[in-house]
Amino acid sequence: MLKKITIKDLKPGMFVHQILEQKGQLSVKSQGRVTSQAIADALKKKGVLTLVIDTDKAFSVSSDEPEPNKEAPVSKKVAEKAPKASLESELTRATKLHVQGKRIQKQLLNSVKKAQPFDSSIPKEFSAKLVSSVDRNPDALLCLTKIREKDDYLLEHSLNVAILLANFGRHLGMSESEVQDLSYSGFLHDLGKIQIPDEILHKPGRLTDDEMDIMKGHVKHGVDYLNETDLDKTLIRTISEHHERLDGLGYPMGTKGENISREGRMLAIADMYDALTADRVYKSGMSSQKAFSILLSDAPSRLDLPLVQQFIKCMGIYPVGSLVLLSNERLAMVIEQTDSPLAPKVKVFYSVRNAHFLEPKDIDLASEKNVKVSKAAIASDYKIDVNAFFERSVSIG
């Protein structure tokens, strides 16, 4: 939760999210952990008057922690990572966040449809909460990206892309503010689709050329709307580029190569991946492995190859939340990556041989000698409701 405080209330153990007001010539704009009183005193000395802290990132400071010999600046990047939360504990927060995100996304789409302004602080603060959850344990929200309602694609897609980008940005070592902006752009990137007629937006078959031209207009609809808000122009540029391609054959501007920002390229990858793996009313999503293959086939001509490779690396060969068929003919959900890319930790829950659900059991395939992954699996191939399993056996929120 973001909270505004004065400099006199800043204490060790707090996380500085933003400097709001300061005096003097020296500008302090970065974020970071206040690990000692010396850091708080240094900010006060530099003229900081009011600031925003993130209470979700508060941490313990040892009472006998030695004071540094000289003033320590607030780092742009998080110098120390808080201990990783357990999947079970973070799922409680993440599940509530996921529900909140769909609700906010629905409100945003309604605002766009009615050409009404929205309070940008609400989705921005929400995006910051997503990043905080990824910091605590990325597996929780990544699991939730696989739990979809077919009728809620428009709401869930942008939320999922925001989660994927938070994880991607963290993997690449981007700064706190960069990751938050990247996730925020993912959350807003498809607002213009609410202006596309449903018969085109949800058409199960291939679009005609005329229909495709109308569909492509969603980018301009969204950008035009956002240009009337106080949203940072850099974020709007990122959003405008999510369908641009390196060969110049993307849309709406046909921007080529290095003229597409790194953030725009990252958004394009996450957007395409989630769209390929999503269940829709008229089709089941493909496996992550098949989606990865398509991303790679579009690189380096259309997508940035190094970024695609890094995206696949950060997701893992068997991404968290995806299903796998084990060598003992049982289905399992991947719940955590291990040092062995082909042997993640999984939750076994279904017998393919006997066609019935099992009492869920966690297995670390990296230390299990007799069982291994046979292949990636899709729930629809086995006619099972993985959402119901997840709500009953994985999510505790």
Tab-separated table of C-alpha atoms in Angstrom, residues 49-305:
chain	number	residue	atom	x	y	z
A	49	LEU	CA	10.123	17.248	2.620
A	50	THR	CA	7.404	14.727	1.712
A	51	LEU	CA	7.564	11.292	0.146
A	52	VAL	CA	5.581	8.126	-0.558
A	53	ILE	CA	6.443	4.826	1.087
A	54	ASP	CA	5.272	1.342	0.077
A	55	THR	CA	4.071	-0.372	3.243
A	56	ASP	CA	3.953	-3.743	1.455
A	57	LYS	CA	7.752	-3.599	1.172
A	58	ALA	CA	8.461	-2.792	4.806
A	59	PHE	CA	11.250	-4.936	6.274
A	60	SER	CA	12.933	-5.622	9.589
A	61	VAL	CA	16.091	-3.770	10.598
A	62	SER	CA	18.365	-5.283	13.197
A	63	SER	CA	18.664	-3.093	16.295
A	64	ASP	CA	22.403	-3.628	16.417
A	65	GLU	CA	22.913	-2.822	12.727
A	66	PRO	CA	26.086	-0.728	12.436
A	67	GLU	CA	25.716	2.808	11.169
A	68	PRO	CA	27.572	3.494	7.899
A	69	ASN	CA	30.569	5.815	8.040
A	70	LYS	CA	29.192	8.053	5.334
A	71	GLU	CA	25.831	8.971	3.924
A	72	ALA	CA	24.311	6.199	1.842
A	73	PRO	CA	22.120	7.244	-1.082
A	74	VAL	CA	18.771	5.679	-1.772
A	75	SER	CA	19.487	3.232	-4.592
A	76	LYS	CA	17.591	3.353	-7.852
A	77	LYS	CA	17.467	-0.405	-7.767
A	78	VAL	CA	16.526	-2.558	-4.806
A	79	ALA	CA	19.934	-3.426	-3.397
A	80	GLU	CA	18.643	-6.212	-1.175
A	81	LYS	CA	15.768	-8.562	-1.853
A	82	ALA	CA	13.422	-9.456	0.946
A	83	PRO	CA	13.248	-13.179	1.756
A	84	LYS	CA	11.024	-15.000	-0.712
A	85	ALA	CA	7.514	-15.600	0.602
A	86	SER	CA	6.055	-19.075	0.371
A	87	LEU	CA	3.740	-19.779	-2.544
A	88	GLU	CA	0.865	-20.508	-0.173
A	89	SER	CA	1.189	-17.239	1.727
A	90	GLU	CA	1.615	-15.102	-1.386
A	91	LEU	CA	-1.317	-16.758	-3.163
A	92	THR	CA	-3.604	-15.248	-0.532
A	93	ARG	CA	-2.520	-11.723	-1.498
A	94	ALA	CA	-2.139	-12.497	-5.189
A	95	THR	CA	-5.659	-13.943	-5.520
A	96	LYS	CA	-7.153	-10.787	-4.026
A	97	LEU	CA	-4.947	-8.685	-6.324
A	98	HIS	CA	-6.108	-10.645	-9.355
A	99	VAL	CA	-9.758	-10.040	-8.498
A	100	GLN	CA	-9.042	-6.355	-7.864
A	101	GLY	CA	-7.195	-6.084	-11.172
A	102	LYS	CA	-10.156	-7.420	-13.154
A	103	ARG	CA	-12.449	-4.988	-11.383
A	104	ILE	CA	-10.174	-2.015	-12.140
A	105	GLN	CA	-9.751	-3.147	-15.749
A	106	LYS	CA	-13.539	-3.282	-16.149
A	107	GLN	CA	-13.851	0.263	-14.768
A	108	LEU	CA	-11.151	1.505	-17.149
A	109	LEU	CA	-12.822	-0.079	-20.166
A	110	ASN	CA	-16.137	1.499	-19.204
A	111	SER	CA	-14.429	4.893	-18.945
A	112	VAL	CA	-12.910	4.501	-22.403
A	113	LYS	CA	-16.204	3.346	-23.901
A	114	LYS	CA	-17.993	6.402	-22.498
A	115	ALA	CA	-15.073	8.742	-23.280
A	116	GLN	CA	-14.865	9.676	-19.611
A	117	PRO	CA	-11.636	10.449	-17.711
A	118	PHE	CA	-10.262	8.019	-15.128
A	119	ASP	CA	-8.165	8.488	-12.014
A	120	SER	CA	-4.738	7.334	-13.200
A	121	SER	CA	-3.509	6.917	-9.623
A	122	ILE	CA	-5.735	3.843	-9.193
A	123	PRO	CA	-4.271	1.605	-11.964
A	124	LYS	CA	-0.792	3.005	-11.287
A	125	GLU	CA	-0.941	2.058	-7.619
A	126	PHE	CA	-2.376	-1.325	-8.587
A	127	SER	CA	0.544	-1.947	-10.975
A	128	ALA	CA	2.940	-1.146	-8.133
A	129	LYS	CA	1.175	-3.775	-6.010
A	130	LEU	CA	1.641	-6.344	-8.790
A	131	VAL	CA	5.365	-5.651	-8.815
A	132	SER	CA	5.485	-5.983	-5.021
A	133	SER	CA	3.827	-9.396	-5.270
A	134	VAL	CA	6.337	-10.470	-7.923
A	135	ASP	CA	9.123	-9.332	-5.586
A	136	ARG	CA	7.749	-11.460	-2.753
A	137	ASN	CA	7.120	-14.562	-4.883
A	138	PRO	CA	6.534	-14.329	-8.665
A	139	ASP	CA	5.097	-17.853	-8.834
A	140	ALA	CA	1.820	-16.815	-7.172
A	141	LEU	CA	0.699	-14.333	-9.831
A	142	LEU	CA	2.188	-16.456	-12.623
A	143	CYS	CA	-0.033	-19.325	-11.466
A	144	LEU	CA	-3.027	-17.033	-11.688
A	145	THR	CA	-2.265	-16.084	-15.299
A	146	LYS	CA	-3.171	-19.682	-16.176
A	147	ILE	CA	-6.528	-19.584	-14.406
A	148	ARG	CA	-8.876	-18.011	-16.912
A	149	GLU	CA	-12.551	-17.429	-17.487
A	150	LYS	CA	-13.249	-17.724	-21.220
A	151	ASP	CA	-15.787	-14.899	-21.135
A	152	ASP	CA	-13.372	-12.525	-19.376
A	153	TYR	CA	-10.570	-12.520	-21.942
A	154	LEU	CA	-10.545	-8.754	-22.435
A	155	LEU	CA	-10.321	-8.172	-18.671
A	156	GLU	CA	-7.783	-10.889	-17.959
A	157	HIS	CA	-5.491	-10.413	-20.950
A	158	SER	CA	-4.165	-6.985	-19.990
A	159	LEU	CA	-3.900	-8.037	-16.344
A	160	ASN	CA	-1.901	-11.105	-17.328
A	161	VAL	CA	0.359	-9.098	-19.618
A	162	ALA	CA	1.054	-6.702	-16.736
A	163	ILE	CA	2.053	-9.681	-14.547
A	164	LEU	CA	4.244	-11.192	-17.272
A	165	LEU	CA	5.995	-7.858	-17.807
A	166	ALA	CA	6.638	-7.366	-14.082
A	167	ASN	CA	8.323	-10.770	-14.015
A	168	PHE	CA	10.183	-10.079	-17.290
A	169	GLY	CA	11.439	-6.692	-16.130
A	170	ARG	CA	12.646	-8.120	-12.829
A	171	HIS	CA	14.444	-10.901	-14.709
A	172	LEU	CA	16.289	-8.330	-16.831
A	173	GLY	CA	17.379	-6.377	-13.735
A	174	MET	CA	15.402	-3.250	-14.530
A	175	SER	CA	14.979	-0.660	-11.772
A	176	GLU	CA	11.940	-0.483	-9.525
A	177	SER	CA	10.427	2.474	-11.373
A	178	GLU	CA	11.145	0.901	-14.784
A	179	VAL	CA	9.454	-2.367	-13.820
A	180	GLN	CA	6.434	-0.540	-12.441
A	181	ASP	CA	6.090	1.559	-15.600
A	182	LEU	CA	6.487	-1.535	-17.774
A	183	SER	CA	3.789	-3.403	-15.849
A	184	TYR	CA	1.546	-0.323	-15.938
A	185	SER	CA	1.855	-0.106	-19.737
A	186	GLY	CA	0.820	-3.766	-19.980
A	187	PHE	CA	-2.223	-3.113	-17.823
A	188	LEU	CA	-3.366	-0.276	-20.112
A	189	HIS	CA	-2.214	-1.526	-23.505
A	190	ASP	CA	-5.515	-2.909	-24.858
A	191	LEU	CA	-8.020	-0.319	-23.611
A	192	GLY	CA	-8.838	0.645	-27.191
A	193	LYS	CA	-10.357	-2.785	-27.874
A	194	ILE	CA	-13.535	-1.749	-26.074
A	195	GLN	CA	-14.259	0.418	-29.150
A	196	ILE	CA	-14.120	-2.564	-31.524
A	197	PRO	CA	-17.508	-4.162	-32.394
A	198	ASP	CA	-18.045	-7.469	-30.565
A	199	GLU	CA	-18.742	-9.353	-33.777
A	200	ILE	CA	-15.202	-8.545	-34.901
A	201	LEU	CA	-13.476	-8.671	-31.508
A	202	HIS	CA	-14.865	-12.139	-30.723
A	203	LYS	CA	-15.092	-13.568	-34.230
A	204	PRO	CA	-13.922	-17.212	-34.093
A	205	GLY	CA	-12.699	-17.426	-37.671
A	206	ARG	CA	-10.176	-15.486	-39.705
A	207	LEU	CA	-10.944	-11.777	-40.065
A	208	THR	CA	-11.511	-10.313	-43.513
A	209	ASP	CA	-9.181	-7.534	-44.656
A	210	ASP	CA	-11.798	-4.919	-43.814
A	211	GLU	CA	-12.403	-6.451	-40.393
A	212	MET	CA	-8.676	-6.575	-39.746
A	213	ASP	CA	-8.390	-2.869	-40.539
A	214	ILE	CA	-11.096	-2.183	-37.961
A	215	MET	CA	-9.354	-4.438	-35.425
A	216	LYS	CA	-6.032	-2.672	-35.955
A	217	GLY	CA	-7.759	0.550	-35.016
A	218	HIS	CA	-7.810	-0.510	-31.356
A	219	VAL	CA	-4.276	0.798	-30.891
A	220	LYS	CA	-5.173	4.280	-32.119
A	221	HIS	CA	-8.393	4.286	-30.074
A	222	GLY	CA	-6.408	3.523	-26.937
A	223	VAL	CA	-3.602	5.981	-27.648
A	224	ASP	CA	-6.004	8.791	-28.537
A	225	TYR	CA	-7.828	8.255	-25.254
A	226	LEU	CA	-4.628	8.116	-23.183
A	227	ASN	CA	-3.293	11.273	-24.845
A	228	GLU	CA	-6.176	13.128	-23.196
A	229	THR	CA	-5.042	11.965	-19.750
A	230	ASP	CA	-2.055	12.902	-17.603
A	231	LEU	CA	-0.300	9.628	-18.422
A	232	ASP	CA	3.425	9.953	-19.082
A	233	LYS	CA	4.140	10.195	-22.826
A	234	THR	CA	6.845	7.538	-22.570
A	235	LEU	CA	4.248	5.040	-21.354
A	236	ILE	CA	1.881	5.999	-24.152
A	237	ARG	CA	4.688	5.421	-26.652
A	238	THR	CA	5.278	1.916	-25.222
A	239	ILE	CA	1.570	1.137	-25.478
A	240	SER	CA	1.427	2.448	-29.053
A	241	GLU	CA	4.193	0.010	-30.075
A	242	HIS	CA	2.760	-3.315	-28.906
A	243	HIS	CA	1.826	-4.336	-32.473
A	244	GLU	CA	4.848	-2.805	-34.190
A	245	ARG	CA	7.373	-5.277	-35.613
A	246	LEU	CA	11.072	-4.971	-36.387
A	247	ASP	CA	10.544	-5.526	-40.123
A	248	GLY	CA	8.245	-2.501	-40.294
A	249	LEU	CA	5.173	-4.600	-41.156
A	250	GLY	CA	3.447	-4.031	-37.832
A	251	TYR	CA	0.886	-1.351	-37.018
A	252	PRO	CA	-0.277	1.366	-36.611
A	253	MET	CA	2.837	3.309	-37.687
A	254	GLY	CA	4.967	0.637	-39.366
A	255	THR	CA	7.872	1.560	-37.076
A	256	LYS	CA	11.037	-0.440	-37.812
A	257	GLY	CA	14.014	-1.853	-35.938
A	258	GLU	CA	15.756	0.324	-33.377
A	259	ASN	CA	13.016	2.933	-33.648
A	260	ILE	CA	10.834	0.648	-31.511
A	261	SER	CA	11.656	1.114	-27.823
A	262	ARG	CA	12.915	-1.798	-25.748
A	263	GLU	CA	9.783	-1.575	-23.611
A	264	GLY	CA	7.613	-1.692	-26.749
A	265	ARG	CA	9.417	-4.827	-27.886
A	266	MET	CA	8.955	-6.442	-24.486
A	267	LEU	CA	5.252	-5.590	-24.469
A	268	ALA	CA	4.882	-7.095	-27.950
A	269	ILE	CA	6.373	-10.393	-26.745
A	270	ALA	CA	4.276	-10.642	-23.570
A	271	ASP	CA	1.110	-9.614	-25.442
A	272	MET	CA	1.630	-12.233	-28.129
A	273	TYR	CA	2.500	-14.986	-25.643
A	274	ASP	CA	-0.585	-14.432	-23.512
A	275	ALA	CA	-2.866	-14.224	-26.555
A	276	LEU	CA	-1.513	-17.530	-27.884
A	277	THR	CA	-1.898	-19.392	-24.595
A	278	ALA	CA	-5.304	-17.942	-23.624
A	279	ASP	CA	-8.491	-19.968	-23.645
A	280	ARG	CA	-11.205	-18.233	-25.629
A	281	VAL	CA	-14.904	-18.952	-25.986
A	282	TYR	CA	-14.242	-20.458	-29.412
A	283	LYS	CA	-10.842	-22.119	-28.877
A	284	SER	CA	-8.486	-23.522	-26.281
A	285	GLY	CA	-5.152	-21.862	-25.709
A	286	MET	CA	-2.014	-23.597	-26.937
A	287	SER	CA	0.739	-24.889	-24.681
A	288	SER	CA	3.491	-22.539	-23.571
A	289	GLN	CA	6.019	-24.611	-25.490
A	290	LYS	CA	4.136	-24.168	-28.760
A	291	ALA	CA	3.773	-20.441	-28.048
A	292	PHE	CA	7.517	-20.192	-27.395
A	293	SER	CA	8.133	-21.881	-30.751
A	294	ILE	CA	5.966	-19.300	-32.526
A	295	LEU	CA	7.726	-16.415	-30.758
A	296	LEU	CA	11.089	-17.813	-31.845
A	297	SER	CA	9.875	-18.284	-35.421
A	298	ASP	CA	9.000	-14.558	-35.499
A	299	ALA	CA	12.510	-13.610	-34.397
A	300	PRO	CA	14.722	-11.924	-35.382
A	301	SER	CA	12.753	-10.587	-38.361
A	302	ARG	CA	9.695	-9.406	-36.425
A	303	LEU	CA	10.451	-9.835	-32.727
A	304	ASP	CA	13.670	-9.031	-30.864
A	305	LEU	CA	15.514	-12.386	-30.641
